[in-house]
């Protein structure tokens, strides 16, 4: 039976990364597109409950029908899975994000949290992000990442994923023929170099900007960061139980007053 | 040496839950307050990079000096830890949230993601949330949750926490004397009952609201949800490596084309 695939992203419905992803997913099934009408980068896992959401119809550059909402990426997934479309989806794919989502980025990333929203709703999902060096302004070559997205999605459609698991796929900034292959990895470490800039506005009042250099990665072998640095596409299965199991027994020995 | 404690929340600087938390933390050290100037519930883990942030001085009801920013809870933590204040903090405490943060709530929750931001920056942190039954409009009794926050913070100051670990503390909606004690738990399961409402605006155009009943919990013993349902305060250590280690070996056996 034809697979029903929902495509969303976090850079907005007109991003060329979305178009590439749509075209690759159309090789695997029927594609429905619902994405934010603007860029939501760094927006986190949002559940918009206190306001209504609008949905508008769009056409992508290749003429594909698409829908855009004024909600976050995770809101787009919620709208689609709660019945905005009549389709029942088999897979949710989010991306292709302009910029990698590695290490702790996954908790901030609209691309990844859109996939989380699908996982929470019980659907397999894949987040796809392309590494972009600081300062690169394009044009972007999405051919390797489109290919990676298709291989990952095809695998998920063939094998399924455990409940509440999603795949976080990151592609190094290389030509397709330079990429060495895929690696299944664990989440690595980013080092954030944020710095607070205090500036003074024209009325003499301070304002603050979270600036500083782009995060760097700790290229440990076996991690998402390490694999990208070695020229491999990284595929990290993520899950949503954040319990620190290693800390449970120690924290249990602390003195917790028996009665409040 | 006197401990430096940063207090933030997700309901906004004027929330009575923040005031209770501040007063309890003042028993443990010097308290600095930087919280959002409005409610950010369901706002996720936000990193505001594309606009400047403002900070205004406030007074809480008891006269305590406080600061409010127009950023998200995680932005408040970033501002504070990146040097808005001269203090070097020993602990970040977030809350007391109006409403529990259980199960997958932790990925959406401003209260929890504020604590995550501290953990990523290398500081121990505690998120504190009070269960509130659907439809309850107050007044709120924060005495049990204030007590729970203090016990948890005291323990963290005494014992420390592993790197990148935070505590997620939830308090049942009970009088202090009815609470049975503390339980160290794992993250449980929420069942979301979201439903999409389509409505028509005065100009005849549709809009959409993510509605439906409040989430319910699966009260499994040993979990946050289960402990609250049995009348215990739940303390869940959380960590930020989302790798699905159980899925790694299986996903590795899938066919990943050797060359892109």
XYZ file of C-alpha atoms in Angstrom:
520
model
C 0.000 0.000 0.000
C 1.232 3.491 -0.773
C 2.920 5.053 2.218
C 1.630 8.381 3.516
C 4.466 10.707 4.476
C 4.164 14.040 6.256
C 6.957 16.514 5.573
C 7.642 19.551 7.750
C 10.636 21.673 8.683
C 11.798 24.498 10.896
C 13.188 26.956 8.324
C 9.776 27.665 6.810
C 7.746 26.295 3.912
C 9.751 28.131 1.238
C 13.138 26.725 2.268
C 14.977 24.886 -0.543
C 15.798 22.169 2.001
C 12.087 21.390 2.287
C 11.732 21.187 -1.490
C 14.591 18.674 -1.749
C 13.094 16.602 1.062
C 9.664 16.610 -0.585
C 11.082 15.466 -3.919
C 13.013 12.630 -2.279
C 10.021 11.505 -0.214
C 7.799 11.524 -3.327
C 9.962 8.601 -4.514
C 8.751 6.633 -1.459
C 5.076 7.488 -1.161
C 2.356 10.121 -1.078
C 3.705 13.305 0.433
C 1.713 15.870 2.418
C 3.412 19.123 3.373
C 2.605 21.261 6.400
C 5.392 23.548 7.532
C 5.747 26.857 9.392
C 5.202 30.048 7.414
C 8.427 31.479 8.837
C 11.788 30.432 10.316
C 11.547 28.885 13.831
C 15.218 28.021 14.418
C 16.072 27.597 18.098
C 12.394 27.640 18.955
C 12.292 24.444 20.994
C 9.467 21.985 21.511
C 6.408 24.200 21.379
C 2.786 23.322 22.077
C 0.637 26.288 21.139
C -2.537 26.081 23.198
C -3.285 29.691 24.078
C -4.009 30.938 20.581
C -5.583 29.654 17.405
C -3.511 28.568 14.427
C -4.048 29.479 10.803
C -3.255 27.272 7.838
C -2.751 28.611 4.292
C -2.269 26.762 1.038
C 0.985 27.305 -0.888
C 2.728 25.994 -3.979
C 6.350 24.965 -3.816
C 8.688 25.940 -6.661
C 8.014 22.661 -8.471
C 4.250 23.146 -8.174
C 3.734 20.722 -5.268
C 0.748 21.592 -3.085
C 1.851 22.598 0.402
C 0.311 24.082 3.530
C 1.835 26.612 5.877
C 0.813 27.369 9.440
C 1.691 30.203 11.778
C 2.573 27.673 14.474
C 5.906 26.076 15.363
C 7.221 22.944 13.617
C 5.807 20.765 16.416
C 2.449 22.549 16.043
C 2.466 21.676 12.329
C 2.935 18.013 13.220
C 0.181 18.216 15.844
C -2.220 19.862 13.368
C -1.520 17.182 10.766
C -1.763 14.221 13.138
C -4.844 15.530 14.962
C -6.811 15.532 11.740
C -6.215 18.631 9.637
C -5.729 16.191 6.733
C -7.821 13.113 6.100
C -4.653 11.025 5.599
C -3.360 8.624 8.228
C 0.406 9.019 8.138
C 3.009 6.242 8.196
C 6.038 8.482 8.672
C 6.929 12.073 9.563
C 10.111 13.587 8.120
C 11.432 16.987 9.158
C 14.059 19.067 7.351
C 16.317 19.440 5.548
C 17.532 21.913 8.123
C 20.040 24.576 7.188
C 22.624 23.750 9.892
C 23.485 20.582 11.818
C 21.584 19.492 14.949
C 24.179 17.740 17.072
C 24.691 17.118 20.767
C 22.466 19.264 22.959
C 21.146 21.082 19.906
C 18.466 18.389 19.826
C 16.616 19.954 22.778
C 16.431 23.382 21.109
C 15.988 22.301 17.514
C 12.677 22.857 15.777
C 13.682 20.203 13.234
C 14.218 17.573 15.918
C 11.306 18.592 18.156
C 8.939 18.273 15.174
C 10.094 14.659 14.942
C 9.691 14.308 18.731
C 6.095 15.447 18.438
C 5.461 12.638 15.945
C 7.197 10.103 18.205
C 5.046 11.155 21.167
C 1.980 10.682 18.969
C 3.183 7.152 18.168
C 4.540 7.675 14.650
C 8.040 6.893 13.396
C 9.915 10.013 12.403
C 13.189 11.271 10.988
C 14.868 14.667 11.422
C 17.367 15.636 8.706
C 19.912 18.453 9.017
C 22.781 19.587 6.826
C 25.945 20.968 8.374
C 26.611 24.503 7.149
C 29.894 26.243 7.966
C 29.644 29.570 9.772
C 29.393 32.361 7.241
C 28.346 30.221 4.249
C 25.555 32.029 2.446
C 24.763 29.520 -0.268
C 23.774 28.314 -2.710
C 23.322 25.062 -0.846
C 23.968 21.657 -2.334
C 21.239 19.442 -0.879
C 21.979 16.387 -3.045
C 23.827 14.388 -0.375
C 21.279 15.270 2.304
C 18.344 14.430 0.050
C 19.928 11.055 -0.576
C 20.567 10.522 3.152
C 16.976 11.448 3.980
C 15.665 8.932 1.459
C 17.871 6.087 2.696
C 16.873 6.793 6.305
C 13.164 7.080 5.509
C 13.238 3.930 3.392
C 14.858 2.035 6.242
C 12.297 3.275 8.745
C 9.424 2.343 6.428
C 10.942 -1.111 5.967
C 11.961 -1.874 9.559
C 9.846 0.431 11.732
C 11.222 2.050 14.863
C 10.662 1.187 18.521
C 7.823 3.190 20.134
C 8.916 6.766 20.902
C 12.151 6.506 18.968
C 13.123 8.892 16.190
C 16.160 9.139 13.947
C 18.299 12.267 13.963
C 20.210 12.368 10.658
C 23.024 14.871 10.064
C 24.940 15.303 6.830
C 28.462 16.738 6.588
C 29.087 19.758 4.360
C 30.623 17.746 1.525
C 29.837 16.930 -2.080
C 27.842 13.722 -2.425
C 30.781 11.859 -3.906
C 33.078 12.940 -1.059
C 30.874 11.455 1.653
C 32.289 8.225 3.061
C 28.984 6.615 4.027
C 26.645 6.328 7.007
C 27.386 5.779 10.674
C 24.878 4.927 13.385
C 25.995 7.044 16.319
C 25.218 8.274 19.789
C 24.516 11.902 20.666
C 27.768 13.775 21.098
C 28.803 16.994 22.759
C 28.619 20.548 21.535
C 30.587 23.309 23.175
C 28.642 26.544 23.128
C 30.600 29.761 22.905
C 27.753 32.115 23.692
C 28.647 35.537 24.984
C 26.404 38.306 26.224
C 26.645 41.568 24.318
C 25.362 44.638 26.137
C 24.486 47.495 23.783
C 22.858 50.858 24.249
C 19.793 51.865 22.238
C 19.260 55.366 20.740
C 17.353 56.356 23.892
C 20.278 55.428 26.137
C 18.778 52.229 27.493
C 20.663 48.903 27.509
C 19.645 45.872 25.511
C 21.249 42.444 25.436
C 22.112 40.074 22.665
C 23.152 36.463 23.093
C 26.085 36.417 20.696
C 29.481 34.808 20.509
C 30.990 32.278 18.125
C 29.075 29.334 16.694
C 29.137 26.165 18.808
C 31.934 23.716 18.136
C 31.741 19.968 18.551
C 33.807 17.472 20.502
C 34.673 15.053 17.653
C 34.608 11.871 19.733
C 34.476 8.643 17.681
C 31.052 6.997 17.704
C 29.192 10.272 18.128
C 27.199 12.444 15.737
C 29.844 15.183 15.973
C 32.713 12.744 15.438
C 31.127 11.095 12.405
C 30.479 14.376 10.633
C 34.042 15.494 11.267
C 35.273 12.267 9.603
C 33.073 12.767 6.548
C 30.251 10.359 7.421
C 26.500 10.909 7.551
C 25.421 10.444 11.169
C 22.225 8.574 12.116
C 21.388 8.840 15.823
C 18.359 7.049 17.261
C 16.867 9.318 19.945
C 14.274 8.514 22.600
C 12.296 10.633 25.019
C 12.845 9.098 28.436
C 15.253 11.629 29.969
C 15.577 9.785 33.288
C 19.183 9.749 34.473
C 19.190 6.049 35.392
C 22.813 6.186 36.527
C 21.936 8.858 39.111
C 18.764 7.187 40.445
C 20.338 4.997 43.128
C 22.677 7.708 44.393
C 19.965 10.370 44.591
C 17.779 7.812 46.399
C 20.320 7.634 49.239
C 20.055 11.367 49.949
C 18.067 12.437 52.968
C 14.515 12.987 51.778
C 12.446 13.902 54.836
C 9.971 11.073 55.355
C 7.047 13.411 55.882
C 6.561 16.870 54.475
C 30.574 30.424 51.870
C 27.152 31.777 51.081
C 25.558 29.968 48.164
C 24.442 32.003 45.147
C 21.095 30.808 43.830
C 19.406 31.934 40.632
C 15.617 31.651 40.601
C 13.526 31.719 37.435
C 10.207 30.333 36.267
C 7.947 29.956 33.283
C 4.717 31.548 34.545
C 6.235 35.028 34.724
C 7.960 37.120 37.386
C 4.721 38.038 39.181
C 3.589 34.438 39.751
C 2.959 33.579 43.433
C 4.828 30.324 42.795
C 7.992 32.313 42.114
C 7.532 34.303 45.322
C 7.246 31.122 47.394
C 10.318 29.666 45.724
C 12.309 32.851 46.343
C 11.394 32.893 50.025
C 12.391 29.240 50.472
C 15.685 29.698 48.601
C 16.507 32.761 50.742
C 16.783 30.296 53.653
C 19.653 28.592 51.771
C 21.640 31.451 50.296
C 21.715 34.697 48.337
C 18.924 34.709 45.801
C 18.982 36.482 42.431
C 15.771 36.560 40.406
C 15.529 36.779 36.627
C 12.277 35.516 35.153
C 10.159 36.124 32.046
C 7.895 39.159 32.028
C 4.994 36.999 30.837
C 3.733 33.407 30.840
C 5.745 31.011 28.603
C 3.942 27.746 29.348
C 4.459 25.104 26.649
C 7.152 27.242 25.088
C 9.890 24.616 24.913
C 13.655 24.997 25.041
C 14.210 28.357 23.400
C 17.466 30.041 22.446
C 16.695 33.570 21.308
C 19.481 34.628 18.970
C 17.709 36.642 16.283
C 16.574 39.516 18.458
C 17.841 41.482 21.431
C 16.498 40.925 24.929
C 15.413 43.569 27.407
C 15.733 43.319 31.172
C 13.673 45.420 33.596
C 13.891 45.697 37.363
C 10.847 44.674 39.426
C 9.866 44.289 43.065
C 8.117 41.165 44.238
C 5.199 41.464 46.659
C 7.539 41.064 49.651
C 9.859 43.797 48.350
C 12.528 41.436 46.970
C 14.474 42.881 44.057
C 13.785 40.964 40.858
C 14.528 41.267 37.142
C 12.241 40.414 34.266
C 13.215 39.770 30.673
C 11.185 39.523 27.487
C 12.922 36.235 26.674
C 11.928 32.663 27.431
C 12.794 30.942 30.734
C 15.888 29.380 29.125
C 16.887 32.824 27.824
C 16.659 34.174 31.391
C 19.057 31.465 32.535
C 21.393 32.189 29.614
C 21.371 35.937 30.378
C 22.151 35.302 34.032
C 24.895 32.725 33.435
C 26.511 34.657 30.574
C 27.144 37.598 32.858
C 24.131 39.865 33.239
C 24.845 39.669 36.984
C 28.262 39.792 38.593
C 27.416 36.732 40.731
C 28.754 33.267 39.963
C 25.878 30.924 40.671
C 25.997 27.620 42.558
C 22.476 26.493 41.736
C 19.585 27.353 39.418
C 16.027 26.668 40.592
C 13.002 27.054 38.340
C 9.366 27.244 39.434
C 7.131 26.751 41.263
C 5.165 25.957 38.149
C 1.401 26.109 38.180
C 0.783 22.563 36.883
C 2.803 19.341 37.003
C 5.557 18.532 34.483
C 5.453 14.769 34.117
C 6.333 12.271 31.415
C 6.886 13.867 28.032
C 5.865 17.249 29.415
C 9.548 17.697 30.217
C 10.392 18.363 26.561
C 7.792 21.141 26.225
C 8.035 22.634 29.695
C 9.555 26.071 30.160
C 10.133 25.210 33.821
C 12.172 22.118 32.973
C 13.962 23.579 29.942
C 15.172 26.495 32.085
C 16.813 23.898 34.326
C 18.169 22.127 31.205
C 19.807 25.357 30.097
C 21.628 25.521 33.432
C 22.679 21.871 33.156
C 24.084 22.463 29.663
C 26.044 25.399 31.088
C 27.458 23.086 33.762
C 25.396 24.173 36.764
C 23.239 21.946 38.980
C 19.576 22.788 38.698
C 16.145 21.901 39.994
C 12.733 22.339 38.347
C 9.741 22.463 40.699
C 6.119 22.040 39.622
C 2.865 21.749 41.542
C 0.065 19.526 40.258
C -3.090 21.569 39.700
C -6.365 19.830 38.887
C -8.094 20.880 35.674
C -10.410 23.816 36.376
C -8.856 24.844 39.696
C -8.590 28.625 39.705
C -6.906 29.162 43.066
C -5.940 30.417 45.512
C -2.963 28.067 45.421
C -1.404 26.533 48.497
C 2.328 26.519 47.758
C 3.453 25.439 51.247
C 4.152 21.790 50.389
C 5.870 22.696 47.142
C 7.973 25.388 48.802
C 9.095 22.813 51.327
C 9.838 20.260 48.605
C 11.855 22.813 46.655
C 13.938 23.611 49.712
C 14.659 19.963 50.562
C 15.661 19.272 46.955
C 17.833 22.378 46.663
C 19.488 21.674 50.013
C 20.317 18.153 48.905
C 21.772 19.360 45.617
C 23.891 21.985 47.375
C 25.138 19.313 49.813
C 25.754 16.447 47.370
C 26.079 18.073 43.933
C 24.718 16.440 40.827
C 26.518 14.581 38.026
C 27.429 16.823 35.082
C 24.388 17.604 32.904
C 21.924 16.167 35.378
C 18.984 18.121 36.770
C 16.216 17.258 39.203
C 12.585 17.450 38.130
C 10.466 17.792 41.282
C 6.669 17.479 41.184
C 4.346 17.974 44.110
C 0.859 16.433 44.398
C -2.134 18.702 44.919
C -2.443 17.958 48.631
C -2.131 19.836 51.883
C 1.378 19.662 53.314
C 0.309 17.357 56.138
C -1.388 14.957 53.719
C 1.754 14.367 51.681
C 3.316 10.974 52.369
C 6.926 11.922 51.634
C 9.394 11.924 48.753
C 10.079 9.325 46.099
C 12.992 9.269 43.682
C 11.412 8.182 40.413
C 11.871 7.681 36.707
C 10.039 9.654 34.035
C 6.588 8.200 33.474
C 4.033 8.389 30.723
C 1.444 10.995 29.965
C -1.471 10.312 27.678
C -2.361 13.412 25.689
C -5.990 13.883 24.725
C -5.474 16.712 22.278
C -8.172 17.279 19.702
C -8.263 19.694 16.814
C -11.112 22.204 16.863
C -11.922 23.835 13.547
C -13.796 27.121 13.943
C -14.905 29.799 11.535
C -13.931 33.424 12.049
C -16.313 36.387 11.462
C -14.992 36.674 7.902
C -15.874 33.067 7.121
C -12.316 31.737 7.231
C -11.326 28.665 9.258
C -8.971 28.721 12.196
C -7.716 25.843 14.291
C -7.314 25.341 17.986
C -5.416 22.489 19.629
C -7.939 21.628 22.318
C -9.235 18.511 24.043
C -9.040 17.298 27.619
C -6.014 17.759 29.857
C -3.402 14.988 29.634
C -3.786 12.098 32.014
C -0.971 10.019 33.462
C -0.251 6.311 33.490
C 0.235 5.818 37.265
C 2.908 3.154 37.057
C 4.775 2.527 40.355
C 8.274 3.999 40.373
C 7.382 6.819 38.001
C 6.719 10.506 38.514
C 3.071 10.042 37.558
C 2.650 7.021 39.842
C 4.206 8.733 42.855
C 1.991 11.783 42.597
C -1.087 9.608 42.299
C -0.075 7.845 45.540
C 0.417 11.153 47.395
C 4.215 11.384 47.212
C 6.452 14.199 46.000
C 8.315 12.918 42.950
C 12.024 13.664 42.375
C 13.247 12.567 38.923
C 16.880 13.009 37.919
C 16.945 13.920 34.229
C 19.873 13.969 31.801
C 20.308 15.278 28.288
C 21.737 12.403 26.274
C 18.675 11.332 24.296
C 20.447 8.499 22.456
C 18.248 5.424 22.282
C 21.006 3.006 23.306
C 18.667 0.006 23.071
C 18.010 0.776 19.401
C 21.637 1.410 18.405
C 22.646 -2.144 17.555
C 19.445 -2.942 15.688
C 19.526 0.241 13.622
C 23.192 -0.496 12.863
C 22.190 -3.733 11.115
C 19.962 -1.913 8.615
C 21.252 -1.463 5.126
C 23.070 1.861 5.042
C 24.546 2.269 1.594
C 28.318 2.261 1.958
C 28.830 5.253 -0.282
C 26.506 8.150 -0.839
